[in-house]
Every structure is written in structure tokens, then in C-alpha cells.
mmCIF file of C-alpha atoms and ligand atoms in Angstrom:
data_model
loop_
_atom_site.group_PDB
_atom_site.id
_atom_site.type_symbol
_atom_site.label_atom_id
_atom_site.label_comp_id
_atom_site.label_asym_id
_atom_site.label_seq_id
_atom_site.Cartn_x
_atom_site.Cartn_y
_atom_site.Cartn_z
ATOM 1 C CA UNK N 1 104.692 127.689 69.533
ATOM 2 C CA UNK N 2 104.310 126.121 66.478
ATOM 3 C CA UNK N 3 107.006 126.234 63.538
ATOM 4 C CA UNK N 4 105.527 126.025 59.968
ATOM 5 C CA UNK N 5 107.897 124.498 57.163
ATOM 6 C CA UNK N 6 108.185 126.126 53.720
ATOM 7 C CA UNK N 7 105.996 123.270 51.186
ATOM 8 C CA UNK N 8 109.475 122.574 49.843
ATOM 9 C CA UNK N 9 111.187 121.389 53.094
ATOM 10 C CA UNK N 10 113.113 118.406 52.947
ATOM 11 C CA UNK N 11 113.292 115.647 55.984
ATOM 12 C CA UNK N 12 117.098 117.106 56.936
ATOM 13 C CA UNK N 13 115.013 120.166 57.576
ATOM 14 C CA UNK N 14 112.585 119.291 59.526
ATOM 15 C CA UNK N 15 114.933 116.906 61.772
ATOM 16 C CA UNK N 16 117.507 119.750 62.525
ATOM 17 C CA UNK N 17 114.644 121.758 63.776
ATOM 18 C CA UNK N 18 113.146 118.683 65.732
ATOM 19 C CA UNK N 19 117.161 118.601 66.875
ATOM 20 C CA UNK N 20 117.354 121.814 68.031
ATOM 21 C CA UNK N 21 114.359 122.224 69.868
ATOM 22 C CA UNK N 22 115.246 119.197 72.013
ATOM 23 C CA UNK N 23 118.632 120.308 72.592
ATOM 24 C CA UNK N 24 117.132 123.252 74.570
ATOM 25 C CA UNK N 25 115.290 120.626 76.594
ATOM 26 C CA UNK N 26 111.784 120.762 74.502
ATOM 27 C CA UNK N 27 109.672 118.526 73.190
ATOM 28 C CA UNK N 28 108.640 118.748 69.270
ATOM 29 C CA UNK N 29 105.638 116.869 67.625
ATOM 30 C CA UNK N 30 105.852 116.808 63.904
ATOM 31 C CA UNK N 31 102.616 116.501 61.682
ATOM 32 C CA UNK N 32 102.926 116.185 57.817
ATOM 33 C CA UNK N 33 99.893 117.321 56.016
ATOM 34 C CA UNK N 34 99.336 116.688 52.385
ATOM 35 C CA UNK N 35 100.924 120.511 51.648
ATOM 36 C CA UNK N 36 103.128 121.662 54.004
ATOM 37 C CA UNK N 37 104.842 120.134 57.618
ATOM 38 C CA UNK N 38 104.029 121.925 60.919
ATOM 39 C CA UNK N 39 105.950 121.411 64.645
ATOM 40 C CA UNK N 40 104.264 121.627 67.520
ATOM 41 C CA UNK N 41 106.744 122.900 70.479
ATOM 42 C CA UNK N 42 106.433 122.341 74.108
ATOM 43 C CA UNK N 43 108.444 123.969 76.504
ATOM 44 C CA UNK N 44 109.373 126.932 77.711
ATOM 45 C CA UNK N 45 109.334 129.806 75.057
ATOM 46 C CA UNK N 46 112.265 132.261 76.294
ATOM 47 C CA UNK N 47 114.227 129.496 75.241
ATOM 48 C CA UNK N 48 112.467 128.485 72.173
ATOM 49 C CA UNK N 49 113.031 132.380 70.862
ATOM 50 C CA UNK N 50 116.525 132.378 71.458
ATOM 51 C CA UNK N 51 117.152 129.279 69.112
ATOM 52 C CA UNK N 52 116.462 131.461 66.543
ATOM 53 C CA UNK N 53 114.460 128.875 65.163
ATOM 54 C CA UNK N 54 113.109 131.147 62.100
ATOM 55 C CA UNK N 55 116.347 131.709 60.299
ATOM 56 C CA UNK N 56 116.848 127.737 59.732
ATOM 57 C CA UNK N 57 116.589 126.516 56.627
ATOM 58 C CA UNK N 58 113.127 124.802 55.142
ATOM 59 C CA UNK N 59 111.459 127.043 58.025
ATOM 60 C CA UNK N 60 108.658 129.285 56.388
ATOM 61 C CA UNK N 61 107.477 130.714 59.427
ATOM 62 C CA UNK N 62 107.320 130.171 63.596
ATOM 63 C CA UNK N 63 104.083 131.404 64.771
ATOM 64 C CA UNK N 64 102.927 131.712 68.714
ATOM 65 C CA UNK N 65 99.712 130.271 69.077
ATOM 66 C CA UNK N 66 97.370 130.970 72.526
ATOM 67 C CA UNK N 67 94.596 129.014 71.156
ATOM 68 C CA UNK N 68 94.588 125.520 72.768
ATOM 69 C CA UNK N 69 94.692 124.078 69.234
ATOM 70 C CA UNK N 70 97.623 124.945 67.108
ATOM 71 C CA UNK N 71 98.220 121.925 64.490
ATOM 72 C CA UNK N 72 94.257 121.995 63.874
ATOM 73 C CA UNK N 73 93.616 125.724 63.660
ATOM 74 C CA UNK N 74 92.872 127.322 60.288
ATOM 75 C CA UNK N 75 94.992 130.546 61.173
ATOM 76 C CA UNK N 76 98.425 128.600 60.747
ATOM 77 C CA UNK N 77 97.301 126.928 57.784
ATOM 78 C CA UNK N 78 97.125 127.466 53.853
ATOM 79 C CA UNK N 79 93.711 126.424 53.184
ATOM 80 C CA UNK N 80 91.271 123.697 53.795
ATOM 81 C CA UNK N 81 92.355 120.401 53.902
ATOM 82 C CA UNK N 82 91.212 117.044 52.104
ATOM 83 C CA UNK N 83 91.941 113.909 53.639
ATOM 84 C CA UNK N 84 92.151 110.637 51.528
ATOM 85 C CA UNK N 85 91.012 107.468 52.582
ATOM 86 C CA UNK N 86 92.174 104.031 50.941
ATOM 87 C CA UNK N 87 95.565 104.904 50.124
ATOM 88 C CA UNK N 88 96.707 108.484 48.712
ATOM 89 C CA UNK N 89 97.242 107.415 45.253
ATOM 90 C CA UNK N 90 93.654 105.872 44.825
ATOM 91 C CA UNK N 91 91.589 106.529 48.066
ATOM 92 C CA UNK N 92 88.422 108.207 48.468
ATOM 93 C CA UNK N 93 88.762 112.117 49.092
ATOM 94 C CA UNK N 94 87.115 113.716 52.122
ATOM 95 C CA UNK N 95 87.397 117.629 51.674
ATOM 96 C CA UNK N 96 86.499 120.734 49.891
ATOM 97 C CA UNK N 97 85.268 120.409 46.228
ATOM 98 C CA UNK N 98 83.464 116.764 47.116
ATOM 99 C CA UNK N 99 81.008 114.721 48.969
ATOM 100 C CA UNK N 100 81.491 111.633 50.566
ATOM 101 C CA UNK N 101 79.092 109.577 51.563
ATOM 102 C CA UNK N 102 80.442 107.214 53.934
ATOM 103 C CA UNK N 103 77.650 104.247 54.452
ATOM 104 C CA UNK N 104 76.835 100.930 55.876
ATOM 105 C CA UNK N 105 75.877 98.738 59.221
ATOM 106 C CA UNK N 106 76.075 99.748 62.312
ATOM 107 C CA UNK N 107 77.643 96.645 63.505
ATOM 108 C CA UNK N 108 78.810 93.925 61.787
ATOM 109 C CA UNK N 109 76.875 91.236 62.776
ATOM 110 C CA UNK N 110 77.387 88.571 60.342
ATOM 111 C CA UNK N 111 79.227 87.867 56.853
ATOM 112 C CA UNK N 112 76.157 87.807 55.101
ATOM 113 C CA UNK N 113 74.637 91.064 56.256
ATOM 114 C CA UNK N 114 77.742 93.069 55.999
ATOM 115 C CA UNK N 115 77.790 91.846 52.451
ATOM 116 C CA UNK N 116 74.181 92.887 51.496
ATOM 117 C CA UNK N 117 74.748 96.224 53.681
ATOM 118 C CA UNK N 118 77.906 96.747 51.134
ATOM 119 C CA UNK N 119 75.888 95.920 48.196
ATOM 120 C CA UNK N 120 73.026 98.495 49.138
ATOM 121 C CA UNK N 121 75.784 101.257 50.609
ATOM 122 C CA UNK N 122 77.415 100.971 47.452
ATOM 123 C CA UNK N 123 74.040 101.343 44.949
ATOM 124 C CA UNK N 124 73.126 104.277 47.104
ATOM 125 C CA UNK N 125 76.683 106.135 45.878
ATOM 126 C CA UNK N 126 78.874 105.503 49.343
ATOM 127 C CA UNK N 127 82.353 104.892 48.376
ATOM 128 C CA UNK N 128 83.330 104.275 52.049
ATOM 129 C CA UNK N 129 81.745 101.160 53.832
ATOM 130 C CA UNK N 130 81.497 101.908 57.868
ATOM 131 C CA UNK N 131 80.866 98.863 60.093
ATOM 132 C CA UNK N 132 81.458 98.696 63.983
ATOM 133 C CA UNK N 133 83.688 95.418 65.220
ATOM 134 C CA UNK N 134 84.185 96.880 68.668
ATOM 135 C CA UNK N 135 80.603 98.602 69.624
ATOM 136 C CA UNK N 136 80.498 100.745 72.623
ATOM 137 C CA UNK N 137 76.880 99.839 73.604
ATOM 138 C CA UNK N 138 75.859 101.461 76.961
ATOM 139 C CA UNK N 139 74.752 98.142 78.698
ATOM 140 C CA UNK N 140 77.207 95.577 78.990
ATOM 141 C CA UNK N 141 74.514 93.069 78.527
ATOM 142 C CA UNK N 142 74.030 94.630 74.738
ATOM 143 C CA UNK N 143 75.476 92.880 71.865
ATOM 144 C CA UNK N 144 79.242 94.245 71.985
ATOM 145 C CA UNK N 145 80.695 93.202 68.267
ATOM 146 C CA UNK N 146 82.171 90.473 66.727
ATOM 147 C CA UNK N 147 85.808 91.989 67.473
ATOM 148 C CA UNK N 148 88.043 90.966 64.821
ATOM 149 C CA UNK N 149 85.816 87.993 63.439
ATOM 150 C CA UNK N 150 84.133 91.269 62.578
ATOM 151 C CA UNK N 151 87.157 92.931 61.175
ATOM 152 C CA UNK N 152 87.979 89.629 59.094
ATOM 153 C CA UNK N 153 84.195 90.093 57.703
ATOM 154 C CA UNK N 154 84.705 93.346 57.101
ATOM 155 C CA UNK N 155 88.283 92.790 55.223
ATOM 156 C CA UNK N 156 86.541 90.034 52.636
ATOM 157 C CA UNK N 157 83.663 92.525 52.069
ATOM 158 C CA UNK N 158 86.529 95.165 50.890
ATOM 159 C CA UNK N 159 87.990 92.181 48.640
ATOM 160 C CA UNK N 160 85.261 91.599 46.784
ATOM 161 C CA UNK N 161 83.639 95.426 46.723
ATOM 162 C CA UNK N 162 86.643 97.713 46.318
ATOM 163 C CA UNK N 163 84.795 99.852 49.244
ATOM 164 C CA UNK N 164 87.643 100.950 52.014
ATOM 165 C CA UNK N 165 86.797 100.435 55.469
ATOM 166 C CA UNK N 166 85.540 102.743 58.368
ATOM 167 C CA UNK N 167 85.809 101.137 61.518
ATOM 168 C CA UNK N 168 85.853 101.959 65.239
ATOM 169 C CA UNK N 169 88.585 101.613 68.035
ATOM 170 C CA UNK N 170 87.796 101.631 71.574
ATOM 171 C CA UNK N 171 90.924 100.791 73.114
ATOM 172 C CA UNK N 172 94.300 102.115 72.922
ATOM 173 C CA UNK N 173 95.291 98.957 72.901
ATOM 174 C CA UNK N 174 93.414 97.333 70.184
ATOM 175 C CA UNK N 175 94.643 100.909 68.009
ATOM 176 C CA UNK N 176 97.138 98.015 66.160
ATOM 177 C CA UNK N 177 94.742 95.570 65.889
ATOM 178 C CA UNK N 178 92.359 97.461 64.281
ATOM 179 C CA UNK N 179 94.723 99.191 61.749
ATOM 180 C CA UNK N 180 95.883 96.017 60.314
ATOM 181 C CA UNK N 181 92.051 95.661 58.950
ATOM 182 C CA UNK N 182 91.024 99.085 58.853
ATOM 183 C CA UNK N 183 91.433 102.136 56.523
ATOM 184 C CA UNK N 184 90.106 104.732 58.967
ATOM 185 C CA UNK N 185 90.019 104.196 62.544
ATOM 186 C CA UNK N 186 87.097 106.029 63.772
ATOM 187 C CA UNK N 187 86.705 107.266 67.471
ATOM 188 C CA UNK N 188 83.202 107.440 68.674
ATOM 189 C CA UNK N 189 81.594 110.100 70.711
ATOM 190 C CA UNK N 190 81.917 108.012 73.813
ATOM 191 C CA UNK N 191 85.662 108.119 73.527
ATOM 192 C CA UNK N 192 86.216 111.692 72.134
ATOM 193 C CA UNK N 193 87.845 112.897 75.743
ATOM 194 C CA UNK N 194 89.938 109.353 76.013
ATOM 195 C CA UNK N 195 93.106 110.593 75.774
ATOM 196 C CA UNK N 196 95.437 107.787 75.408
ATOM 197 C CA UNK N 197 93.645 106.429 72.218
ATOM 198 C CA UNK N 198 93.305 109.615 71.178
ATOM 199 C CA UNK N 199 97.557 109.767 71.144
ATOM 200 C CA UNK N 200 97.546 105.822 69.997
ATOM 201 C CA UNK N 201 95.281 107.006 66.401
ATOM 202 C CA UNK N 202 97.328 109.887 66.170
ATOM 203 C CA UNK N 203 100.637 107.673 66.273
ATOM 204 C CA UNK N 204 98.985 105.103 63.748
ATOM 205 C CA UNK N 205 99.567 105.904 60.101
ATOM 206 C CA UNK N 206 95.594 105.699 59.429
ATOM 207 C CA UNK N 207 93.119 108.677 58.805
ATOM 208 C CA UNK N 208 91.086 109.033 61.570
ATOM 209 C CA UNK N 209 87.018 109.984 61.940
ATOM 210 C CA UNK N 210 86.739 111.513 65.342
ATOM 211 C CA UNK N 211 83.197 111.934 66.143
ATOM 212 C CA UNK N 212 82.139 114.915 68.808
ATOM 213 C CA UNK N 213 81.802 114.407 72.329
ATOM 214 C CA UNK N 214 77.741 114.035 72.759
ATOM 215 C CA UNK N 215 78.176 116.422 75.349
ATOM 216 C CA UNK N 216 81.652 118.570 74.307
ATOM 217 C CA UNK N 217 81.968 122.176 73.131
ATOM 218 C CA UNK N 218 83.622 122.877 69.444
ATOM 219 C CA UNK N 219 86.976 124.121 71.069
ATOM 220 C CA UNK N 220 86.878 120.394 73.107
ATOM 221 C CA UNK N 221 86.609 118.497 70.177
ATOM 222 C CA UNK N 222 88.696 120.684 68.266
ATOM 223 C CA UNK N 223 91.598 120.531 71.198
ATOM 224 C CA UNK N 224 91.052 116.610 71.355
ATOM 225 C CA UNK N 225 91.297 116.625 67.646
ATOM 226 C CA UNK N 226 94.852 118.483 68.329
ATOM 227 C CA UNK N 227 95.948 115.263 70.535
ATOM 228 C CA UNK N 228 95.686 113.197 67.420
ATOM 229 C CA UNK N 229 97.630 115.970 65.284
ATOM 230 C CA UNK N 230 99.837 116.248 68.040
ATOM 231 C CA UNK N 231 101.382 112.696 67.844
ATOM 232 C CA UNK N 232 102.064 113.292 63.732
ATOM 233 C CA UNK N 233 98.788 112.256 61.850
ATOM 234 C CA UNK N 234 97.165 114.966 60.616
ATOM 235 C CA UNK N 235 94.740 113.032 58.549
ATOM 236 C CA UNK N 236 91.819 113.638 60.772
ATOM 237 C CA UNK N 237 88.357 114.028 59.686
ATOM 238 C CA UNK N 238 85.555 115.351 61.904
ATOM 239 C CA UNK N 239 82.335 114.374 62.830
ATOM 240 C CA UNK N 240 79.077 116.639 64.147
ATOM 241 C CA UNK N 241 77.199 113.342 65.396
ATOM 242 C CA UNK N 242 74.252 115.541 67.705
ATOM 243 C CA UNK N 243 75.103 116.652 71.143
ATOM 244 C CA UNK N 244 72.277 115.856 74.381
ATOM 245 C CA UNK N 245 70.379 118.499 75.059
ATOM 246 C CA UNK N 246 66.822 119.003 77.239
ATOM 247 C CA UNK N 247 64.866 118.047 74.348
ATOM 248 C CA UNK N 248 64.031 114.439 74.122
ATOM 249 C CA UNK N 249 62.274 113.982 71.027
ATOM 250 C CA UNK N 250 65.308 113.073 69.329
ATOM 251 C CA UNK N 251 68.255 110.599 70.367
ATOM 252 C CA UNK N 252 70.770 114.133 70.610
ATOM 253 C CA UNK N 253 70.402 117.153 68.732
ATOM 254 C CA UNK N 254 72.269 117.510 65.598
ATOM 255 C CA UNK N 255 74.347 120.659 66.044
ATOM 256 C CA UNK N 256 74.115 121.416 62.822
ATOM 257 C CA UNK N 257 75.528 125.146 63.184
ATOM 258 C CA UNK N 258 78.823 123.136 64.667
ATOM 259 C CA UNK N 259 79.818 122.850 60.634
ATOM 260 C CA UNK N 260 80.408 126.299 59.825
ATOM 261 C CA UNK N 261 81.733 126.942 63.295
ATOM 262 C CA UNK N 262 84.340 124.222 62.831
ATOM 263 C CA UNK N 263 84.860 125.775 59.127
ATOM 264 C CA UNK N 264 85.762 128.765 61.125
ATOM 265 C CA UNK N 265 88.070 127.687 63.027
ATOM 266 C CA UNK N 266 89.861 124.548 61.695
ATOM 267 C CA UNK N 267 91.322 123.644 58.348
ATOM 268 C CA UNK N 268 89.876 119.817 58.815
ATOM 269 C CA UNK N 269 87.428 117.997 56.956
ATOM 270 C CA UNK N 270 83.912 118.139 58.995
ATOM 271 C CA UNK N 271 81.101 115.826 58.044
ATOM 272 C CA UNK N 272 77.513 115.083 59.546
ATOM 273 C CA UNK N 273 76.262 111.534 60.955
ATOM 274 C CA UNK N 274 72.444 112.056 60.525
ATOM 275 C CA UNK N 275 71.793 108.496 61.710
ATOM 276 C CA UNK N 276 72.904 108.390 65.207
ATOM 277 C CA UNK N 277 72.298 112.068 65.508
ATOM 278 C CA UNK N 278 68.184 111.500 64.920
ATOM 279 C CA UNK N 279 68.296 108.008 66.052
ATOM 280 C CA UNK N 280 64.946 107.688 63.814
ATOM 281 C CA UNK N 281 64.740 106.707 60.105
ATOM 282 C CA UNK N 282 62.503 109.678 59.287
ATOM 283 C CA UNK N 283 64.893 111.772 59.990
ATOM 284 C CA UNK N 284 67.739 110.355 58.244
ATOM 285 C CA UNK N 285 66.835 112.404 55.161
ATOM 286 C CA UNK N 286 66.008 115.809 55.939
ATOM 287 C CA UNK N 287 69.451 115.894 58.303
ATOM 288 C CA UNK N 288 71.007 114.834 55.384
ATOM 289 C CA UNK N 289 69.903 116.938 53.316
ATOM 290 C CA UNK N 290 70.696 120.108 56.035
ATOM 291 C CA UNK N 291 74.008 118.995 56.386
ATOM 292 C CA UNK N 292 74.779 119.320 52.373
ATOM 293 C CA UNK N 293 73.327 122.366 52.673
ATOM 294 C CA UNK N 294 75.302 123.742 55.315
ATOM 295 C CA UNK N 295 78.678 123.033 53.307
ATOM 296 C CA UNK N 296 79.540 119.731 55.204
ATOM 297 C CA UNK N 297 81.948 117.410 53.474
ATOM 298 C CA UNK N 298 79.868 113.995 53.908
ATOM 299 C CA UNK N 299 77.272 112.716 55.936
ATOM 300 C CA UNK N 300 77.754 109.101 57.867
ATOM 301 C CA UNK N 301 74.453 107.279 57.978
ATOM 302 C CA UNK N 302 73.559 103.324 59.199
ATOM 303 C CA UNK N 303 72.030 100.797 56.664
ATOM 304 C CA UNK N 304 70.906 97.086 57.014
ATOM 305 C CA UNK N 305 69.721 94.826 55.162
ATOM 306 C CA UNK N 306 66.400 93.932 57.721
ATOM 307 C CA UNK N 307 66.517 97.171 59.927
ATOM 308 C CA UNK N 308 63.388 94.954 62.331
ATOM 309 C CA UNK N 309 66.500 92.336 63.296
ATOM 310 C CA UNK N 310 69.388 94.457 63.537
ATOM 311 C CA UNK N 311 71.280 93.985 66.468
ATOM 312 C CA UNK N 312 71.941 97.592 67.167
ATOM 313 C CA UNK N 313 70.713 100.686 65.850
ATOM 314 C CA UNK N 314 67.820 99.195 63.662
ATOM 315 C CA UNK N 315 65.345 101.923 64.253
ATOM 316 C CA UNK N 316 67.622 104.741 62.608
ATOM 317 C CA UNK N 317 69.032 101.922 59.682
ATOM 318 C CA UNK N 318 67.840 102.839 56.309
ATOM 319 C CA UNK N 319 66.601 100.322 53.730
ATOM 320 C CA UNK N 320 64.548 100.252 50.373
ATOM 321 C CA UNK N 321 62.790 103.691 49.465
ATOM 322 C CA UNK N 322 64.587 105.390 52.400
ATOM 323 C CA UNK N 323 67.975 104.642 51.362
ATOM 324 C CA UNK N 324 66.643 105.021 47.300
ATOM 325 C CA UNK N 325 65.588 108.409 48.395
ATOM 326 C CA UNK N 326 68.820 109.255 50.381
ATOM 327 C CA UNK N 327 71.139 107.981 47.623
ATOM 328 C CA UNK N 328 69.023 110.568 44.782
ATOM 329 C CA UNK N 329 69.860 113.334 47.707
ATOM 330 C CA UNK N 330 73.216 112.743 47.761
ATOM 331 C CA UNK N 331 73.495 112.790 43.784
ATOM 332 C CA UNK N 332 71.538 115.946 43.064
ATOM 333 C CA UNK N 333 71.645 118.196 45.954
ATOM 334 C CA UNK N 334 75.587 118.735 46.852
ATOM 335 C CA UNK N 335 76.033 119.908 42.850
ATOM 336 C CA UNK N 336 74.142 122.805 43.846
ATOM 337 C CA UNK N 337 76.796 124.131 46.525
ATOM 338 C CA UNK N 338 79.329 123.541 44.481
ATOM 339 C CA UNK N 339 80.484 119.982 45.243
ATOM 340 C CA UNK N 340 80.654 116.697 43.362
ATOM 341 C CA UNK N 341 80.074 113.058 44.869
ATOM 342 C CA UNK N 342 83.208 111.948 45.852
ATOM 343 C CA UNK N 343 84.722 109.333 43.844
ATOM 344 C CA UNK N 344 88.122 106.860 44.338
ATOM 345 C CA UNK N 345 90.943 108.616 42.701
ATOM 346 C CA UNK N 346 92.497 107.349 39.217
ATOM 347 C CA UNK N 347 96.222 106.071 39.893
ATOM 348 C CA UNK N 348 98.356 108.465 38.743
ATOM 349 C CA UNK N 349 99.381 107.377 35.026
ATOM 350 C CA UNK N 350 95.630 105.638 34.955
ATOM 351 C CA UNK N 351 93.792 107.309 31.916
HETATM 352 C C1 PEP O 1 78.698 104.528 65.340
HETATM 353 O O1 PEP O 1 78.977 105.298 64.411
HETATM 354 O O2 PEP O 1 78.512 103.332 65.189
HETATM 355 C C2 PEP O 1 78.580 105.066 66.713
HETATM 356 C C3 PEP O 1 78.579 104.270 67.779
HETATM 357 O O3 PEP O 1 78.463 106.413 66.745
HETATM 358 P P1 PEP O 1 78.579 107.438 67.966
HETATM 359 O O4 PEP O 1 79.922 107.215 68.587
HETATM 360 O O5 PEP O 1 78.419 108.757 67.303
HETATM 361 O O6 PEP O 1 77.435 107.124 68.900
HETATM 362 MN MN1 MN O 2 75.155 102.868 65.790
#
């Protein structure tokens, strides 16, 4: 059951329903989205319909959802939603209307090639800087990330660029850590069915990037998406990174029908990693380019400075011509659905 609060609601509102609903022995998970407040109930519903929850004040409506994902689902929402990274006043939008291209190393490796990756994310339009600290490499005898020597790096690179930071968690643990540095915590496809981090970003007070499960079903990573909403943070962006399949010519397959699905069904943000997706440079581009077609709200995608040294990832990394070509992409095509390269927001008052 899910109780929706009027947009005017205040936070007496909200708490006497939260009050009431564990005073009949349930449990209530409150998410405030940019418009509107929603409360997730669990428990048992006889007793949720005689509290007579509908008649409080602030309440605009108390819905019953079967659908494993309630606080993600487009049916109990007012529209599409845009999530803004950096801080509200002056982040980066991710969301209908915009673009974002979100852009830079795989892993952080060193000071010196996050910086250059910055420079040439930022000439290629990317207002967001991604970087992994924590890699989840699948041999333990792979380079595993600077941890937060990496973070630090990637915290003086925001200094002196003004790009906010993308980075991944792998451990509930570490969820604290990595949102002192951090902007976005992103969730990798490895860790899209880890619960407990899942319910560690949702507590945080960080958007999230949850990429998909390389081998879940929309309704997984839209329920595991619903874990994060569940524990208050609905600031959650999504992320169709390719899924394995039979064919092998091709790291995964880029599921590229997943964006309207998701559309479909949830009111979040959905953007398209065409780097790890591919896993080839030659790629990069025409995925790109599919995914602004398709209506996605961004696209992901690896540079580096020397792609032939990279410590991870170097074969999908663009640089040079690649990346010019990418960056014109990203200018001209997403005009013609309708959508303008996202940009930082002016402070309100700013002229
Ligand atoms: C990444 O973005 O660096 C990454 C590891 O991606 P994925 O989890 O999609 O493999
Ligand atoms: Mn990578």
C-alpha cells in the first residue's frame, strides 16, 4: 500500500501518518521526491484500511499497489522525474527536457590522468565526471582502485573543474566513505541484486546511478531500484549498461529496447552506458547515438587520456577523433528529439 501526499504536505503530515501506521504495528518508508512525498506501507492491509488513513490531512491519495515496485512505478506518480546531481540549487539535471552526458575514466588511476580525462570529458560537453575508486574487476589479481587515494584525486579534480563526481560503491560499508567524496554513488551491474548496499545508498542523502543487472529482467532492476526508494532516496537514476546474451561479438548486448520499457513503467531517469555495453571503441558512437534516439536521458561512456595503458577498460576508452566525434553527437543529435545538453543550473537569484 502506498500513501501519496498532496504536493503541499507539510512534515507534521507526513509524521502523523508515519505515526499511525506504526501504531497498528506497520512499518512505513518515506521517500521525498522533488514534487510530491510518497509512503511505502508494510504490513498487513485489513489493518492498514481501517486507519482510515485517506481522510488525514496532507494525504492526496492511498493507492494499493500489486506490482512489486510501488515508490518507482509511473502509475502512482505525476510525471517523469529529473534528478539533480551536484546540489539542487546548482547541480546538473538528469531527466526529461535534457541530456546529460556523464564522462570520464574508468578508473582512476593516477592524479594526472584523472586530470587530463576531466579536461577531455569536459571539451567533449560532459558536465558529470565518472571515475571508479573501488573497481569490481572479475579477477582478484586485476588492478582493484586506488580506494580513497582515488576519491581524494577525484575530489581535487572537482576543485579545480567545477565537474561533480560519479563514483562507485561496492560495499555497504564503504556507502559513508564514499559519500563524503562523492556526488552520486553509483552501483554497478555486479552489485545490482546486493541488497544491503542497495538499502545503505538508499539511506545516504546522495543520488544514486544504479546500473542493470548484466543478467536481470526490467521488473528486477526496477524492484531493486524500489530497495533504494524504499529506504527514503528517491533520487535514483537508471542505467541500461547491456545484458549477456549467446552472442559473443560484443562484451553484453545493449538492451536498447530496455529504455522505453523502463519509460513505461517507471517515472525515473534512464540513461545508456555505450562503453561497457560494446566493450569496443567502434562502437561507442553508433550506441550513442541509438540511445539519443531512443529518448534516453544520457549516455555514460569511458575516456582516457592513452586508452593503450589504461589499467582497465582501455579497449572501449575513447580519445582524440573518437571522443571529437562523440562530443559533435551529443551537441547536434538530442535537439532533434526534443532535448537540450544538459547544463549546471544558475543559483536561484543568479542572472
Ligand atoms: C563502470 O561503470 O566502471 C562499471 C564497472 O560498469 P558496469 O558495472 O556496468 O560493468
Ligand atoms: Mn569500466
Amino acid at each position: 500500500m502506498v500513501v501519496v501526499m498532496e504536493p503541499g504536505a507539510t512534515g507534521a503530515h507526513v509524521d502523523a501518518v508515519v505515526e499511525r501506521v506504526r501504531s497498528a504495528g506497520g512499518e512505513a518508508f518515506v521517500s521525498r521526491g522533488v514534487s510530491r512525498t510518497i509512503i511505502g506501507l508494510v504490513g498487513d492491509l485489513d489493518e492498514f484500511r481501517a486507519l482510515n488513513l485517506r481522510s488525514m490531512a496532507g494525504v492526496a491519495d492511498v493507492i494499493r499497489v500489486s506490482s512489486p515496485f510501488k515508490l518507482v512505478s509511473l502509475d502512482n506518480h505525476p510525471g517523469r522525474s529529473t534528478v539533480v546531481v551536484g546540489g539542487s540549487d546548482r547541480g546538473v539535471p538528469i531527466g526529461p527536457g535534457t541530456f546529460t552526458l556523464i564522462a570520464g575514466p574508468c578508473a582512476v588511476e593516477s592524479a594526472q590522468q584523472t586530470f587530463q580525462a576531466a579536461e577531455m570529458a569536459q571539451a567533449a560537453g560532459a558536465t558529470l565526471l565518472r571515475g571508479g575508486a573501488f573497481k569490481p574487476r572479475t579477477s582478484p589479481y586485476d588492478f582493484q582502485g586506488l580506494g580513497e587515494r582515488g576519491l581524494r584525486i577525484l575530489a581535487e579534480v572537482r576543485e579545480h573543474t567545477g565537474l561533480p563526481i560519479v563514483t562507485e560503491v561496492l560495499d555497504a560499508h564503504d556507502v559513508p566513505l564514499v559519500a563524503r567524496y562523492a556526488d552520486m554513488l553509483q552501483v554497478g551491474t555486479r552489485n545490482m541484486h546486493n541488497y544491503a548496499l542497495l538499502q545503505a545508498v538508499g539511506r545516504a542523502q546522495l543520488p544514486v546511478l544504479l546500473k542493470r543487472g548484466m543478467q536481470a529482467t526490467v521488473e528486477e532492476w526496477l524492484t531493486a531500484a524500489e530497495y533504494v526508494a524504499q529506504r527514503g532516496n528517491l533520487d535514483i537514476v537508471l542505467c541500461e549498461r547491456g545484458i549477456r546474451t549467446f552472442e559473443t561479438s560484443t562484451r553484453n548486448t545493449l538492451d536498447i529496447a530496455a529504455v522505453p520499457v523502463v519509460q513505461q513503467l517507471s517515472h525515473l531517469p534512464v540513461m545508456v552506458d555505450p562503453s561497457h555495453s560494446g566493450g569496443r571503441r567502434d562502437l561507442v558512437l553508433p550506441l550513442a547515438r541509438a540511445a539519443i534516439a531512443v529518448g534516453a536521458d544520457g549516455i555514460l561512456v569511458d575516456v582516457h587520456p592513452a586508452p593503450e595503458e589504461a589499467l582497465v577498460d582501455g579497449a572501449q576508452a575513447l580519445v582524440g577523433a573518437d571522443l571529437r566525434e562523440l562530443a559533435s553527437a551529443v551537441r547536434r543529435f538530442p535537439p532533434l528529439v526534443g532535448r537540450r545538453p544538459a547544463e549546471r543550473l544558475a543559483p536561484a537569484g543568479a542572472s
